Short mmCIF file of C-alpha atoms in Angstrom, two decimals:
data_model
loop_
_atom_site.label_atom_id
_atom_site.label_comp_id
_atom_site.label_asym_id
_atom_site.label_seq_id
_atom_site.Cartn_x
_atom_site.Cartn_y
_atom_site.Cartn_z
CA UNK A 1 7.03 -51.75 16.88
CA UNK A 2 7.88 -49.99 13.60
CA UNK A 3 4.76 -50.53 12.32
CA UNK A 4 3.17 -48.34 15.16
CA UNK A 5 5.54 -45.87 14.96
CA UNK A 6 4.59 -46.09 11.08
CA UNK A 7 1.33 -45.58 11.38
CA UNK A 8 1.77 -43.09 14.08
CA UNK A 9 3.36 -40.39 11.76
CA UNK A 10 0.81 -41.19 8.79
CA UNK A 11 -2.03 -40.41 11.16
CA UNK A 12 0.35 -36.96 12.31
CA UNK A 13 0.71 -36.26 8.65
CA UNK A 14 -2.76 -36.61 7.84
CA UNK A 15 -3.88 -34.04 10.38
CA UNK A 16 -1.44 -31.70 8.90
CA UNK A 17 -3.06 -31.84 5.80
CA UNK A 18 -6.55 -31.93 6.94
CA UNK A 19 -5.69 -28.53 9.09
CA UNK A 20 -3.54 -27.10 6.03
CA UNK A 21 -6.78 -27.65 3.61
CA UNK A 22 -9.46 -26.64 6.42
CA UNK A 23 -11.97 -24.06 5.18
CA UNK A 24 -11.30 -20.73 6.77
CA UNK A 25 -15.08 -19.14 7.71
CA UNK A 26 -15.12 -15.70 7.70
CA UNK A 27 -18.96 -14.63 9.15
CA UNK A 28 -20.57 -11.99 6.82
CA UNK A 29 -21.45 -8.97 9.06
CA UNK A 30 -25.15 -8.76 9.58
CA UNK A 31 -27.35 -6.37 6.93
CA UNK A 32 -24.50 -7.19 4.30
CA UNK A 33 -24.95 -9.23 1.60
CA UNK A 34 -22.95 -11.12 -0.89
CA UNK A 35 -19.32 -11.35 1.00
CA UNK A 36 -16.72 -12.51 -0.94
CA UNK A 37 -14.84 -15.66 -0.33
CA UNK A 38 -11.32 -15.76 1.22
CA UNK A 39 -8.89 -14.74 -1.70
CA UNK A 40 -11.55 -14.02 -3.91
CA UNK A 41 -10.59 -11.05 -6.35
CA UNK A 42 -8.97 -7.92 -5.22
CA UNK A 43 -12.31 -5.88 -7.09
CA UNK A 44 -14.45 -8.04 -5.20
CA UNK A 45 -13.25 -7.49 -1.53
CA UNK A 46 -12.95 -3.97 -1.86
CA UNK A 47 -16.65 -3.80 -3.34
CA UNK A 48 -18.26 -5.52 -0.54
CA UNK A 49 -16.02 -2.89 1.77
CA UNK A 50 -16.58 0.02 -0.74
CA UNK A 51 -19.55 2.97 1.08
CA UNK A 52 -19.51 1.55 4.55
CA UNK A 53 -19.69 4.77 6.61
CA UNK A 54 -17.05 5.87 9.06
CA UNK A 55 -17.34 5.46 12.45
CA UNK A 56 -14.55 6.67 15.05
CA UNK A 57 -12.68 3.45 16.36
CA UNK A 58 -15.54 0.88 14.66
CA UNK A 59 -14.08 -2.57 13.48
CA UNK A 60 -15.82 -5.90 12.73
CA UNK A 61 -15.00 -8.86 14.92
CA UNK A 62 -14.11 -12.12 14.14
CA UNK A 63 -17.73 -13.14 14.53
CA UNK A 64 -19.15 -10.47 12.12
CA UNK A 65 -20.13 -7.94 15.04
CA UNK A 66 -19.63 -4.40 14.19
CA UNK A 67 -17.85 -3.20 17.42
CA UNK A 68 -15.48 -0.77 18.86
CA UNK A 69 -11.48 -1.76 19.08
CA UNK A 70 -11.95 0.03 22.87
CA UNK A 71 -15.31 -1.39 23.52
CA UNK A 72 -15.52 -5.20 21.62
CA UNK A 73 -18.61 -5.69 24.12
CA UNK A 74 -20.22 -3.07 21.98
CA UNK A 75 -22.84 -4.06 19.20
CA UNK A 76 -23.80 -2.03 16.34
CA UNK A 77 -26.92 -2.94 13.68
CA UNK A 78 -25.30 -0.58 11.52
CA UNK A 79 -21.99 -0.86 9.85
CA UNK A 80 -19.08 1.67 10.46
CA UNK A 81 -15.15 1.12 10.09
CA UNK A 82 -12.59 3.49 11.30
CA UNK A 83 -9.20 2.92 8.93
CA UNK A 84 -8.06 0.63 11.30
CA UNK A 85 -11.14 -1.45 11.44
CA UNK A 86 -11.43 -1.35 7.35
CA UNK A 87 -7.95 -2.85 7.32
CA UNK A 88 -8.38 -5.66 9.26
CA UNK A 89 -11.80 -6.12 8.24
CA UNK A 90 -10.12 -6.32 4.55
CA UNK A 91 -7.15 -8.06 5.24
CA UNK A 92 -9.23 -11.17 6.85
CA UNK A 93 -10.18 -11.95 3.06
CA UNK A 94 -7.08 -11.07 1.70
CA UNK A 95 -5.04 -12.92 3.92
CA UNK A 96 -7.46 -15.49 4.18
CA UNK A 97 -7.11 -15.25 8.26
CA UNK A 98 -9.83 -14.65 10.78
CA UNK A 99 -8.09 -12.51 12.74
CA UNK A 100 -8.94 -11.46 16.56
CA UNK A 101 -9.62 -8.11 17.16
CA UNK A 102 -7.09 -7.98 20.23
CA UNK A 103 -4.42 -9.54 18.37
CA UNK A 104 -4.19 -6.66 15.98
CA UNK A 105 -3.83 -4.05 18.79
CA UNK A 106 -0.92 -5.87 20.66
CA UNK A 107 1.80 -3.10 21.20
CA UNK A 108 4.64 -4.82 19.58
CA UNK A 109 7.46 -3.38 21.94
CA UNK A 110 5.61 -2.03 24.73
CA UNK A 111 6.87 1.22 23.63
CA UNK A 112 2.98 2.77 23.36
CA UNK A 113 0.79 1.74 26.46
CA UNK A 114 0.14 4.35 29.35
CA UNK A 115 2.38 6.24 30.17
CA UNK A 116 4.67 5.59 27.55
CA UNK A 117 7.89 7.92 26.93
CA UNK A 118 6.34 9.04 23.51
CA UNK A 119 2.57 8.93 23.97
CA UNK A 120 -0.30 6.45 24.74
CA UNK A 121 -0.98 4.79 20.90
CA UNK A 122 1.71 6.88 18.79
CA UNK A 123 2.87 3.96 17.02
CA UNK A 124 -0.73 1.86 16.52
CA UNK A 125 -1.02 2.25 12.72
CA UNK A 126 2.63 0.42 12.71
CA UNK A 127 1.51 -1.82 15.00
CA UNK A 128 -1.63 -3.04 13.17
CA UNK A 129 0.21 -3.36 9.72
CA UNK A 130 2.34 -5.69 11.43
CA UNK A 131 0.58 -7.39 13.62
CA UNK A 132 -1.65 -8.27 10.64
CA UNK A 133 1.23 -9.56 8.91
CA UNK A 134 3.16 -11.23 11.63
CA UNK A 135 3.88 -14.62 10.54
CA UNK A 136 3.87 -14.19 6.62
CA UNK A 137 6.46 -13.57 4.39
CA UNK A 138 6.71 -9.37 3.96
CA UNK A 139 8.85 -6.48 2.41
CA UNK A 140 8.98 -2.74 3.38
CA UNK A 141 8.30 -1.05 -0.02
CA UNK A 142 11.25 2.08 -0.37
CA UNK A 143 11.73 3.68 -3.36
CA UNK A 144 15.28 3.82 -5.44
CA UNK A 145 16.61 0.27 -4.84
CA UNK A 146 16.76 1.11 -0.49
CA UNK A 147 16.32 -1.89 2.02
CA UNK A 148 14.78 -1.91 5.49
CA UNK A 149 14.82 -4.68 7.91
CA UNK A 150 11.64 -4.76 10.28
CA UNK A 151 13.67 -6.52 13.53
CA UNK A 152 15.60 -3.86 13.59
CA UNK A 153 13.88 -0.88 13.42
CA UNK A 154 10.65 0.54 15.12
CA UNK A 155 7.80 2.76 14.57
CA UNK A 156 10.08 5.85 14.75
CA UNK A 157 12.85 4.83 12.47
CA UNK A 158 11.02 3.06 10.34
CA UNK A 159 8.92 5.68 8.50
CA UNK A 160 8.60 4.54 4.46
CA UNK A 161 9.20 7.47 2.58
CA UNK A 162 8.05 11.32 2.00
CA UNK A 163 4.66 10.83 1.51
CA UNK A 164 4.92 14.02 -0.94
CA UNK A 165 7.94 12.46 -2.81
CA UNK A 166 6.26 11.98 -6.32
CA UNK A 167 9.05 10.53 -7.66
CA UNK A 168 9.41 8.04 -4.62
CA UNK A 169 5.62 6.92 -5.80
CA UNK A 170 6.38 6.61 -8.84
CA UNK A 171 9.51 4.19 -8.18
CA UNK A 172 7.27 1.98 -5.51
CA UNK A 173 4.44 1.78 -7.65
CA UNK A 174 6.50 0.63 -10.32
CA UNK A 175 7.48 -2.40 -8.42
CA UNK A 176 3.93 -3.61 -6.69
CA UNK A 177 2.79 -6.69 -8.77
CA UNK A 178 -0.76 -8.44 -8.74
CA UNK A 179 -0.70 -11.34 -6.15
CA UNK A 180 0.72 -9.22 -3.53
CA UNK A 181 -1.41 -7.40 -0.87
CA UNK A 182 0.25 -3.80 0.63
CA UNK A 183 -1.06 -2.50 3.63
CA UNK A 184 0.11 1.20 4.76
CA UNK A 185 0.61 3.23 7.72
CA UNK A 186 1.40 6.85 7.18
CA UNK A 187 2.92 9.24 9.78
CA UNK A 188 3.97 12.67 10.69
CA UNK A 189 5.54 14.75 13.33
CA UNK A 190 3.53 16.20 16.04
CA UNK A 191 3.94 18.53 18.78
CA UNK A 192 1.71 17.63 21.86
CA UNK A 193 1.81 16.95 25.52
CA UNK A 194 5.14 14.31 25.10
CA UNK A 195 4.02 13.06 21.46
CA UNK A 196 6.98 13.64 18.81
CA UNK A 197 5.25 11.41 16.00
CA UNK A 198 1.89 9.65 15.48
CA UNK A 199 1.02 6.21 13.24
CA UNK A 200 -2.33 8.24 12.75
CA UNK A 201 -3.67 6.66 9.25
CA UNK A 202 -3.93 3.11 7.70
CA UNK A 203 -5.24 1.41 4.91
CA UNK A 204 -4.17 -1.53 1.76
CA UNK A 205 -3.32 -0.92 -1.43
CA UNK A 206 -3.82 -3.91 -3.61
CA UNK A 207 -3.07 -4.35 -8.04
CA UNK A 208 -5.87 -5.97 -9.36
CA UNK A 209 -3.84 -7.31 -12.37
CA UNK A 210 -5.65 -5.24 -14.89
CA UNK A 211 -3.40 -1.99 -14.91
CA UNK A 212 -5.18 -0.55 -11.75
CA UNK A 213 -3.66 -0.49 -8.24
CA UNK A 214 -6.19 0.56 -5.97
CA UNK A 215 -5.54 2.30 -2.29
CA UNK A 216 -8.28 1.69 -0.50
CA UNK A 217 -9.01 2.98 2.99
CA UNK A 218 -12.18 4.30 5.55
CA UNK A 219 -11.72 8.75 5.88
CA UNK A 220 -14.24 10.22 8.33
CA UNK A 221 -15.71 12.47 4.65
CA UNK A 222 -15.69 9.26 2.75
CA UNK A 223 -16.31 6.14 4.54
CA UNK A 224 -14.47 3.15 2.97
CA UNK A 225 -13.16 4.18 -0.72
CA UNK A 226 -10.77 3.46 -2.91
CA UNK A 227 -8.33 5.85 -5.32
CA UNK A 228 -6.59 4.24 -8.22
CA UNK A 229 -3.21 5.37 -7.59
CA UNK A 230 -1.96 3.89 -10.68
CA UNK A 231 -3.10 7.69 -12.27
CA UNK A 232 -0.84 10.54 -11.22
CA UNK A 233 -3.63 13.23 -11.06
CA UNK A 234 -5.51 10.36 -8.45
CA UNK A 235 -2.58 9.69 -6.49
CA UNK A 236 -2.38 13.68 -6.12
CA UNK A 237 -5.97 13.41 -4.13
CA UNK A 238 -4.08 10.84 -1.62
CA UNK A 239 -1.64 13.53 -1.39
CA UNK A 240 -3.08 17.15 -1.21
CA UNK A 241 -5.38 15.56 1.67
CA UNK A 242 -2.26 15.16 3.73
CA UNK A 243 -0.82 18.17 3.69
CA UNK A 244 2.91 19.06 4.88
CA UNK A 245 3.29 20.70 8.11
CA UNK A 246 5.62 23.24 9.55
CA UNK A 247 6.61 20.44 12.17
CA UNK A 248 8.19 18.64 9.28
CA UNK A 249 7.25 16.09 6.27
CA UNK A 250 4.70 13.46 6.53
CA UNK A 251 6.03 9.45 5.45
CA UNK A 252 4.38 6.62 4.41
CA UNK A 253 5.32 3.37 5.60
CA UNK A 254 4.45 0.54 3.25
CA UNK A 255 4.72 -3.43 3.69
CA UNK A 256 4.47 -6.25 1.24
CA UNK A 257 3.12 -9.46 1.79
CA UNK A 258 1.64 -12.30 -0.40
CA UNK A 259 -2.36 -12.70 -0.84
CA UNK A 260 -3.43 -15.94 0.75
CA UNK A 261 -0.35 -17.47 1.01
CA UNK A 262 0.86 -16.60 -2.17
CA UNK A 263 -2.22 -17.40 -4.14
CA UNK A 264 -2.54 -15.13 -7.13
CA UNK A 265 -5.90 -13.38 -7.15
CA UNK A 266 -9.01 -14.74 -9.29
CA UNK A 267 -9.25 -13.24 -12.85
CA UNK A 268 -12.65 -10.70 -12.95
CA UNK A 269 -14.43 -10.81 -16.08
CA UNK A 270 -15.59 -7.04 -15.47
CA UNK A 271 -13.66 -3.69 -15.95
#
């Protein structure tokens, strides 16, 4: 009896080890060559996506098809991504998880569906970056030693810091470390119908270990593009592209999570 239990326990542990070591397959989109492997160097992952044109609602499903969030049966031969689609697609490689699009659009607090009091999808970007990091070690990045709990907040109360506060940016950037991925959601006060606030834009920030801190996102005019925000003058491009309005300051929420479950990125031999 004891031997049978022992053998059963060994078999169970072996299954866990095999599952933990299983190779994660992230299918490459058609017409795109030289896909990085999961957990590749950050610059390799960003280079793979950089230059993809902008497509409204554009995404890549877990099978490598270019599609739309709202119409997942749609297929496109030519590449195209919006900011959310890029963030999910790149995070598959950064975090070694082949996310399903449906899981990335979950309305976490059931507060932004059809007929929601504050408008439909008002916190879409907030939900998305938390869905991407669900189950992972994560931290809210705030300046000047401030802290915040994700579980005790929502997209209205947890907005991050003022997008136009350059001193706050400098403090947060000084805390960013290679080996981590930083996902962001920009948000702003709005006033149309019953909307009060909108999490309107998402992307990733990743230090590469060589002094660069790349903010990468998909924009309507530039497609997927990156900016080295380690340089204040280049950070200014991001700030100036999101001007303040009379309704109040824009903010940016940044969430830190380890690359590939804590594995450090591979070193690159290129500048």
